[in-house]
Backbone as JSON, one array per atom type, in Angstrom:
{
  "sequence": "MSTLLDEPEIDEEATAATAAAEENAAAALLGLSEVRAHLFPISVEAYYPLTEGRRTELLRGLIIEKVSKTPRHSYLGDEMREILSRQVSPGFVVFHEWPLRLSDSVPEPDVLVVRGTRKDFKHRHPESAELVVEVAVSSLALDRAKALIYAEAAVVEYWIVRPAKKQVEVYRCPSPAGYAEMLTLSVPHVLHSSALPGVSVDLAELFA",
  "N": [[4.88, -17.83, 9.51], [1.85, -17.18, 9.09], [0.03, -18.43, 5.89], [-2.05, -15.49, 3.59], [-4.52, -16.84, 2.95], [-6.7, -16.14, 0.58], [-8.27, -15.21, -2.76], [-6.54, -14.91, -4.83], [-3.72, -15.66, -3.36], [-4.84, -18.7, -3.33], [-4.55, -19.5, -6.14], [-1.98, -18.35, -6.51], [-0.61, -20.47, -5.25], [-1.54, -22.97, -6.6], [-0.3, -22.68, -9.37], [2.05, -22.22, -8.39], [3.19, -25.1, -7.41], [2.53, -26.45, -9.96], [4.52, -25.2, -11.33], [7.05, -26.14, -9.66], [6.65, -28.88, -9.68], [7.05, -29.11, -13.12], [9.57, -27.75, -12.47], [11.3, -30.21, -11.27], [10.94, -32.24, -13.05], [12.59, -31.42, -15.26], [14.9, -31.18, -13.83], [15.23, -33.64, -13.41], [16.25, -34.66, -15.49], [18.35, -33.56, -16.44], [20.24, -34.25, -14.59], [21.07, -36.65, -15.57], [23.61, -38.05, -16.82], [24.45, -38.47, -19.39], [22.58, -37.24, -20.44], [23.61, -34.57, -20.22], [26.52, -34.39, -21.2], [26.0, -33.53, -23.29], [24.53, -31.67, -24.42], [24.96, -28.26, -25.47], [25.79, -25.15, -24.3], [24.76, -21.9, -25.08], [26.67, -18.93, -26.31], [26.5, -15.32, -25.0], [26.75, -13.42, -26.55], [25.22, -14.8, -28.73], [22.96, -14.78, -28.15], [21.22, -13.17, -28.02], [20.6, -12.14, -30.39], [18.8, -14.36, -31.29], [16.93, -15.12, -29.54], [15.25, -12.7, -29.95], [12.59, -10.82, -29.0], [11.4, -12.76, -26.91], [10.09, -14.13, -24.28], [12.32, -14.9, -22.56], [15.28, -16.07, -20.7], [19.42, -16.13, -20.04], [21.09, -18.03, -18.71], [23.95, -19.15, -17.15], [24.21, -20.01, -19.94], [22.41, -21.26, -20.52], [19.35, -21.33, -22.27], [16.05, -19.85, -20.85], [12.45, -19.89, -20.51], [10.67, -17.6, -19.44], [7.96, -17.88, -17.21], [4.16, -16.77, -17.21], [3.53, -13.79, -15.62], [1.73, -13.81, -12.37], [-0.6, -11.47, -10.97], [-0.1, -10.66, -8.57], [2.76, -11.03, -8.94], [3.21, -8.85, -10.29], [2.48, -6.54, -9.88], [3.87, -6.4, -7.34], [6.6, -6.01, -7.77], [6.77, -3.67, -9.6], [5.55, -2.27, -7.55], [7.76, -2.4, -5.92], [9.55, -1.3, -7.58], [8.33, 1.55, -7.82], [8.79, 2.25, -5.15], [11.79, 2.34, -4.65], [12.39, 4.24, -6.55], [11.43, 6.41, -5.34], [13.95, 6.85, -3.61], [16.15, 6.48, -4.64], [19.55, 7.99, -4.87], [20.47, 10.95, -6.7], [22.26, 9.71, -9.67], [22.0, 7.22, -9.82], [20.12, 4.95, -11.33], [16.92, 3.66, -11.56], [15.19, 0.43, -12.75], [12.93, -1.84, -14.41], [12.5, -5.13, -15.16], [14.91, -4.84, -16.57], [17.87, -6.12, -19.38], [20.78, -7.81, -17.33], [23.69, -7.7, -18.64], [26.07, -10.19, -18.67], [28.73, -12.87, -17.89], [28.03, -15.48, -18.59], [25.29, -15.02, -18.71], [22.27, -13.81, -18.87], [20.08, -12.29, -17.11], [17.13, -11.07, -16.54], [16.76, -9.23, -13.78], [13.32, -8.47, -12.18], [13.48, -5.53, -10.69], [16.25, -3.31, -10.53], [18.94, -1.53, -9.5], [20.94, 1.01, -10.91], [24.31, 2.35, -11.24], [24.61, 5.54, -12.62], [23.18, 6.91, -15.27], [19.57, 6.9, -17.03], [20.37, 7.32, -20.0], [22.85, 6.33, -19.83], [22.86, 3.76, -20.41], [21.61, 3.5, -23.17], [22.64, 2.08, -25.38], [23.73, 0.06, -24.7], [23.51, -3.16, -22.18], [23.07, -2.58, -18.42], [26.36, -3.93, -17.08], [26.33, -4.83, -13.85], [25.34, -4.26, -11.01], [23.98, -1.92, -7.9], [22.04, -3.08, -6.51], [19.8, -5.92, -6.45], [16.39, -7.01, -7.4], [14.43, -9.93, -7.01], [11.2, -11.28, -7.52], [9.43, -13.5, -6.07], [7.04, -16.06, -6.58], [6.38, -18.61, -7.98], [9.06, -19.07, -8.08], [11.22, -19.59, -6.19], [12.99, -21.64, -5.78], [14.84, -21.18, -8.92], [15.13, -18.75, -8.32], [16.55, -18.66, -5.82], [19.01, -20.34, -6.87], [20.19, -18.39, -8.63], [21.53, -16.33, -7.02], [24.13, -16.81, -6.64], [24.87, -16.32, -9.48], [24.62, -13.46, -9.6], [25.87, -12.85, -7.63], [28.74, -13.12, -8.27], [28.7, -11.88, -10.48], [29.61, -9.45, -9.22], [26.95, -7.85, -7.73], [25.68, -6.17, -5.65], [24.01, -6.03, -3.82], [21.45, -7.99, -2.85], [17.73, -9.13, -2.92], [15.04, -11.64, -2.86], [12.16, -11.17, -3.06], [8.99, -12.96, -1.22], [5.71, -13.17, -1.6], [4.11, -15.21, -0.22], [4.96, -15.76, 2.22], [5.13, -13.0, 3.34], [7.79, -12.48, 3.27], [11.23, -10.85, 2.84], [14.67, -12.4, 1.15], [17.5, -11.73, 2.16], [20.3, -10.93, 0.81], [23.86, -10.56, 0.87], [27.18, -8.9, 0.66], [28.78, -9.77, -1.82], [30.94, -12.16, -3.46], [33.12, -14.48, -5.77], [33.04, -16.68, -5.01], [30.15, -16.37, -4.04], [27.1, -14.76, -1.77], [28.41, -13.3, 1.47], [26.57, -13.25, 3.25], [23.62, -13.55, 4.78], [20.37, -13.15, 5.42], [16.74, -12.75, 6.97], [14.19, -11.22, 6.61], [10.65, -10.8, 8.13], [7.42, -9.44, 7.85], [6.66, -7.41, 10.97], [9.06, -5.83, 10.01], [11.07, -3.42, 9.06], [13.05, -3.22, 6.06], [16.56, -2.17, 5.53], [18.84, -1.01, 2.79], [21.97, -1.92, 2.03], [23.51, -1.24, 0.32], [22.16, 0.76, -1.06], [22.64, 4.27, 0.88], [20.23, 5.06, 2.78], [18.17, 4.19, 1.66], [15.14, 2.44, 2.07], [12.49, -0.18, 2.86], [9.52, -0.13, 4.15], [8.13, -3.38, 5.28], [5.62, -3.97, 5.89], [4.01, -2.24, 4.5], [4.64, -2.56, 2.12], [3.66, -5.48, 1.62], [0.9, -4.96, 1.92]],
  "CA": [[4.02, -17.09, 9.51], [0.65, -17.7, 7.89], [-0.44, -17.72, 4.57], [-3.19, -15.91, 3.44], [-6.15, -18.04, 2.2], [-7.74, -15.42, -0.32], [-8.55, -15.89, -3.61], [-5.09, -14.93, -5.47], [-2.72, -16.3, -2.94], [-4.9, -19.82, -3.23], [-4.33, -19.44, -7.99], [-0.46, -18.39, -6.85], [-0.08, -21.5, -4.86], [-1.57, -23.89, -7.53], [1.04, -21.49, -10.31], [3.63, -22.8, -7.6], [2.76, -26.46, -7.62], [2.74, -26.93, -11.29], [6.0, -24.68, -11.94], [7.83, -26.74, -9.28], [6.32, -30.17, -10.97], [8.0, -28.97, -14.42], [11.27, -27.85, -12.63], [11.75, -31.06, -10.95], [11.0, -32.96, -14.18], [13.78, -30.7, -16.14], [15.99, -31.09, -12.96], [15.76, -35.5, -13.34], [16.6, -35.02, -17.07], [19.21, -32.66, -16.54], [20.49, -35.16, -13.85], [21.38, -37.71, -16.54], [24.66, -37.97, -17.03], [24.13, -38.81, -21.14], [21.96, -36.02, -21.2], [24.76, -33.28, -19.85], [27.15, -34.58, -21.79], [25.37, -33.57, -25.17], [24.36, -30.25, -24.32], [25.12, -26.77, -26.18], [25.29, -23.68, -24.45], [25.13, -20.34, -26.08], [27.34, -17.66, -25.52], [25.77, -14.17, -24.66], [26.5, -12.79, -28.06], [24.54, -15.64, -29.83], [22.21, -14.96, -27.49], [20.49, -11.82, -28.02], [19.63, -12.61, -31.99], [18.25, -15.35, -31.19], [15.79, -14.94, -28.59], [14.62, -11.12, -29.78], [11.3, -11.2, -28.81], [10.34, -13.73, -26.43], [10.35, -13.99, -23.06], [13.37, -15.85, -21.85], [16.69, -15.77, -19.71], [20.25, -16.88, -20.23], [21.77, -18.74, -17.45], [24.68, -20.24, -17.9], [24.39, -20.81, -20.98], [20.84, -22.05, -20.95], [18.13, -20.59, -22.52], [15.01, -20.07, -19.23], [11.0, -19.33, -20.81], [10.09, -16.76, -18.24], [6.7, -18.13, -17.01], [3.5, -15.93, -17.1], [3.48, -13.89, -14.43], [0.63, -13.49, -11.74], [-1.18, -10.35, -10.64], [0.42, -9.89, -7.63], [3.83, -10.75, -8.91], [3.74, -7.76, -11.72], [2.4, -5.69, -8.41], [4.93, -6.02, -6.23], [7.97, -5.6, -9.14], [5.98, -2.46, -9.98], [5.61, -1.32, -6.06], [9.38, -2.13, -5.41], [10.57, -0.1, -8.45], [8.26, 2.86, -7.11], [9.66, 2.82, -3.95], [13.07, 2.73, -5.01], [12.83, 4.77, -7.47], [11.24, 7.47, -4.71], [14.32, 7.09, -2.9], [17.78, 6.5, -4.72], [20.32, 9.52, -4.96], [20.92, 11.4, -8.26], [23.29, 9.18, -9.62], [21.45, 6.0, -9.67], [18.8, 4.75, -11.77], [16.21, 2.0, -11.18], [15.18, 0.1, -13.93], [12.2, -2.78, -14.02], [12.72, -5.58, -15.65], [15.75, -4.78, -18.11], [18.35, -7.69, -18.2], [21.79, -7.48, -16.73], [24.45, -9.27, -19.33], [27.53, -11.02, -17.39], [29.9, -13.24, -18.81], [27.57, -16.4, -18.68], [24.14, -15.27, -18.41], [21.28, -12.69, -19.04], [18.94, -12.74, -15.89], [16.18, -10.18, -16.42], [15.39, -9.09, -12.49], [12.3, -7.77, -11.79], [14.16, -4.71, -10.4], [17.51, -3.81, -10.64], [19.37, -0.38, -9.08], [22.71, 0.72, -11.47], [24.99, 3.71, -10.89], [24.11, 6.16, -13.88], [21.49, 7.66, -15.9], [18.89, 6.25, -18.24], [20.84, 7.71, -21.07], [23.73, 5.56, -20.07], [22.0, 2.41, -21.1], [20.97, 3.53, -24.5], [22.98, 1.53, -26.71], [24.06, -1.1, -23.93], [22.56, -3.17, -21.01], [24.53, -3.13, -17.18], [26.67, -5.2, -16.4], [26.46, -5.29, -13.04], [24.6, -3.36, -10.28], [23.97, -2.04, -6.64], [20.9, -3.47, -5.95], [18.71, -6.25, -8.04], [15.08, -7.56, -6.8], [13.46, -11.11, -7.97], [10.01, -11.38, -7.07], [9.22, -15.27, -6.43], [5.88, -16.12, -6.47], [6.69, -19.95, -8.25], [10.42, -19.3, -8.67], [12.06, -19.39, -5.44], [14.43, -22.44, -6.49], [15.66, -20.32, -9.48], [15.95, -17.23, -7.94], [18.0, -18.59, -5.04], [19.97, -20.41, -7.49], [20.74, -17.11, -9.61], [22.22, -16.04, -6.36], [25.8, -17.19, -7.29], [24.91, -15.17, -10.59], [24.86, -12.1, -8.66], [27.26, -12.34, -6.53], [29.86, -12.91, -9.06], [29.05, -9.89, -11.23], [29.34, -8.37, -8.11], [25.73, -7.56, -7.47], [26.39, -5.4, -4.03], [22.78, -6.89, -2.63], [19.94, -9.33, -3.85], [16.36, -8.99, -2.71], [14.24, -12.13, -3.13], [10.56, -10.97, -2.02], [8.28, -13.94, -1.09], [4.82, -12.77, -0.85], [3.21, -16.23, 0.24], [5.38, -15.72, 3.52], [5.51, -11.77, 3.59], [9.53, -12.05, 3.35], [12.23, -10.47, 2.37], [15.59, -12.97, 1.6], [18.81, -10.53, 1.3], [22.21, -11.55, 0.38], [25.36, -8.88, 1.25], [28.8, -8.94, 0.59], [29.51, -10.76, -2.82], [32.09, -12.72, -3.78], [33.05, -15.14, -6.44], [32.43, -17.73, -4.37], [28.29, -16.88, -3.44], [27.23, -14.09, -0.8], [28.98, -14.05, 2.44], [25.29, -12.66, 4.46], [22.28, -13.67, 4.22], [19.13, -13.18, 6.27], [15.42, -12.97, 6.04], [13.21, -10.44, 6.9], [9.5, -10.66, 7.81], [6.44, -8.35, 8.44], [6.57, -5.91, 10.27], [10.44, -5.04, 9.97], [11.89, -2.31, 7.65], [14.14, -3.1, 5.43], [17.38, -1.21, 5.05], [19.31, -1.41, 2.57], [23.12, -1.74, 3.06], [23.9, -0.67, -0.41], [22.1, 2.7, -1.0], [21.95, 4.26, 2.35], [18.48, 5.91, 3.03], [16.62, 3.44, 0.79], [14.12, 1.46, 3.45], [11.08, -0.44, 2.56], [8.32, -1.03, 5.05], [7.62, -4.77, 4.68], [4.29, -4.48, 6.48], [3.1, -1.4, 3.93], [4.87, -3.18, 0.42], [2.77, -6.78, 1.22], [-0.19, -5.05, 2.28]],
  "C": [[2.91, -17.57, 8.45], [0.9, -17.58, 6.54], [-1.58, -17.35, 4.02], [-4.02, -16.55, 2.29], [-6.57, -17.22, 1.13], [-7.66, -15.84, -1.79], [-7.05, -15.92, -5.0], [-4.31, -15.46, -5.08], [-3.36, -18.32, -3.22], [-4.55, -19.71, -5.09], [-2.26, -19.26, -7.16], [0.39, -19.92, -6.35], [0.0, -22.98, -5.65], [-0.04, -23.25, -8.88], [1.98, -22.4, -9.41], [3.99, -23.81, -8.0], [2.93, -26.61, -9.09], [5.01, -26.79, -11.58], [7.3, -25.92, -11.12], [7.77, -28.21, -9.53], [7.32, -30.06, -12.53], [9.37, -28.41, -13.79], [12.31, -29.6, -12.38], [12.03, -32.37, -12.38], [12.59, -32.34, -15.25], [14.84, -30.56, -15.02], [16.69, -32.73, -12.76], [16.55, -35.63, -14.66], [17.72, -34.37, -17.34], [20.22, -33.26, -15.51], [21.04, -36.38, -14.84], [22.3, -37.3, -17.04], [25.06, -37.54, -18.81], [23.42, -37.57, -21.77], [23.2, -34.19, -21.37], [25.63, -33.26, -20.55], [27.25, -33.72, -23.31], [24.84, -32.05, -25.24], [25.01, -28.9, -24.41], [25.15, -26.05, -25.4], [25.7, -22.58, -24.96], [25.91, -19.56, -25.8], [25.88, -16.5, -25.22], [25.48, -13.54, -26.09], [25.76, -13.7, -28.67], [23.4, -15.36, -29.2], [20.63, -14.3, -27.71], [20.03, -11.68, -29.39], [18.79, -13.5, -31.96], [16.8, -15.7, -30.71], [14.92, -13.63, -29.05], [13.32, -11.39, -29.31], [10.43, -11.64, -28.0], [11.06, -13.67, -25.03], [11.14, -15.05, -22.63], [15.01, -15.22, -21.13], [18.12, -16.77, -20.27], [20.6, -17.34, -19.58], [22.4, -19.98, -17.31], [24.59, -21.16, -18.92], [23.2, -21.38, -21.65], [20.08, -21.11, -21.39], [16.93, -21.07, -21.35], [14.03, -19.71, -20.63], [11.06, -18.99, -19.61], [8.41, -17.13, -18.61], [5.59, -16.85, -16.97], [3.34, -15.03, -15.33], [2.0, -13.24, -13.56], [-0.01, -11.76, -11.35], [-0.23, -9.65, -9.8], [2.18, -9.78, -7.92], [4.2, -9.59, -9.85], [3.39, -7.06, -10.6], [3.47, -5.41, -7.73], [6.77, -5.84, -6.96], [7.31, -4.62, -9.1], [6.44, -1.52, -8.86], [7.07, -1.82, -5.88], [10.38, -1.28, -6.27], [10.01, 1.39, -8.08], [9.06, 2.96, -6.2], [10.99, 3.19, -3.99], [13.64, 4.13, -5.71], [12.42, 6.68, -6.6], [12.78, 8.14, -3.71], [15.97, 7.48, -2.65], [18.33, 7.6, -5.07], [20.65, 9.73, -6.35], [22.4, 10.41, -8.54], [23.21, 7.42, -9.5], [20.18, 6.18, -10.29], [18.25, 3.64, -11.63], [15.2, 1.69, -12.38], [14.09, -1.3, -13.89], [12.1, -3.66, -15.21], [13.56, -5.89, -17.45], [17.21, -5.82, -17.79], [19.87, -7.09, -18.33], [22.93, -8.08, -17.88], [25.96, -9.13, -18.68], [27.58, -12.08, -18.36], [28.96, -14.48, -19.4], [26.26, -16.34, -19.03], [23.16, -13.46, -18.72], [19.88, -12.66, -18.62], [18.64, -11.46, -16.78], [14.87, -9.7, -15.04], [14.28, -8.37, -12.72], [12.83, -6.08, -11.23], [15.6, -4.51, -10.5], [18.12, -1.8, -10.23], [20.87, -0.28, -9.7], [22.62, 2.27, -11.17], [25.06, 4.02, -12.42], [23.31, 6.9, -13.86], [21.1, 6.86, -16.89], [19.84, 6.26, -19.47], [22.24, 6.84, -21.44], [23.77, 4.25, -20.82], [21.35, 2.24, -22.43], [21.01, 2.5, -25.45], [23.41, -0.13, -25.95], [22.96, -1.75, -22.62], [23.77, -3.23, -19.51], [24.84, -4.06, -17.25], [27.03, -5.88, -14.96], [25.51, -4.13, -11.91], [24.44, -3.55, -8.59], [22.96, -2.78, -6.13], [20.15, -4.54, -6.96], [17.53, -7.18, -6.51], [14.33, -8.63, -7.63], [12.29, -10.81, -7.32], [9.36, -12.93, -6.8], [8.0, -15.78, -5.9], [5.81, -17.88, -6.99], [7.91, -19.97, -9.07], [11.29, -19.53, -7.92], [13.01, -20.04, -5.74], [15.16, -21.91, -7.17], [16.04, -18.91, -9.15], [17.04, -17.17, -6.92], [19.14, -19.54, -5.49], [20.66, -19.13, -8.55], [21.55, -16.3, -8.17], [24.14, -15.84, -7.03], [25.94, -15.95, -8.45], [25.41, -14.16, -10.47], [25.62, -11.74, -8.22], [28.66, -12.73, -7.56], [30.08, -12.56, -9.97], [29.06, -9.13, -10.62], [28.17, -7.3, -7.61], [25.86, -7.16, -6.03], [25.12, -5.85, -3.09], [22.01, -7.4, -3.3], [18.98, -9.34, -2.59], [15.8, -10.31, -3.22], [12.83, -11.78, -2.37], [9.45, -12.2, -2.43], [6.85, -13.55, -0.38], [4.22, -13.46, -0.15], [3.98, -16.09, 1.93], [5.35, -14.08, 4.11], [6.68, -11.57, 4.3], [9.98, -11.85, 2.49], [13.64, -11.39, 2.03], [16.51, -11.72, 1.06], [19.86, -11.29, 1.76], [23.29, -10.45, -0.48], [26.58, -9.57, 0.99], [28.89, -10.27, -0.44], [30.4, -11.22, -2.81], [32.56, -13.49, -5.36], [32.96, -16.72, -6.13], [30.8, -18.15, -3.6], [28.5, -15.17, -2.7], [27.39, -14.75, 0.42], [27.75, -13.6, 3.15], [24.12, -12.68, 3.61], [21.29, -14.11, 5.15], [17.69, -13.51, 5.83], [14.63, -12.43, 6.97], [11.49, -10.02, 6.85], [8.8, -9.6, 8.12], [6.56, -8.62, 10.21], [8.06, -5.24, 10.32], [10.48, -4.11, 9.03], [13.09, -2.7, 7.27], [15.74, -2.12, 4.54], [18.32, -1.53, 3.97], [21.03, -0.78, 2.6], [24.08, -1.11, 1.69], [23.8, 0.54, -1.18], [21.36, 2.92, 0.43], [20.68, 4.95, 1.98], [17.85, 5.41, 1.98], [16.47, 2.4, 1.72], [12.97, 0.71, 2.82], [10.16, -1.3, 3.77], [7.69, -2.57, 4.78], [6.34, -4.62, 4.8], [3.68, -3.6, 5.13], [3.6, -2.35, 1.89], [4.09, -4.75, 0.59], [1.33, -6.81, 1.75], [-1.39, -4.99, 1.93]]
}
């Protein structure tokens, strides 16, 4: 698949290159045994008051600062929320950028679909989901790393939206060891959710 070369896409590629360089530098530091031996992961309980009001995620006990989103990232996240909200059955609720409270992580996916009603989560965050969606503009490696975290939490289905490739990576059949099934769909396919019967996304329309 070719990459669109309009102005927003060029900006996204530059952002991705910068983010990749920063990730490589951090990975090199974390690769040092003397650094790993002195890391102090924090608990989910300690994370909430420590980072209230900040754009962060807790992943495996480590606080990760979230980067600013490009317009395309924001658009696709909101578009996915709109598409799913129109199709989910009663008894499910669609959230945009809501935290998931897991055993050692508090990710904030772009979109998640959970059982229940909005009022069910007035005083607590969801602890699993039927479907989680992440938009990967400059965060593909990190979003792929989250697959095991979501699988451990029994998230039934996980999608990674890749706008530069006009693709969606689909992860299904979760277990504590990870997702047993992974496939990649590209334009002009229609993506049918296995976790939410009757819910589908026309990739040609999504990436138009």
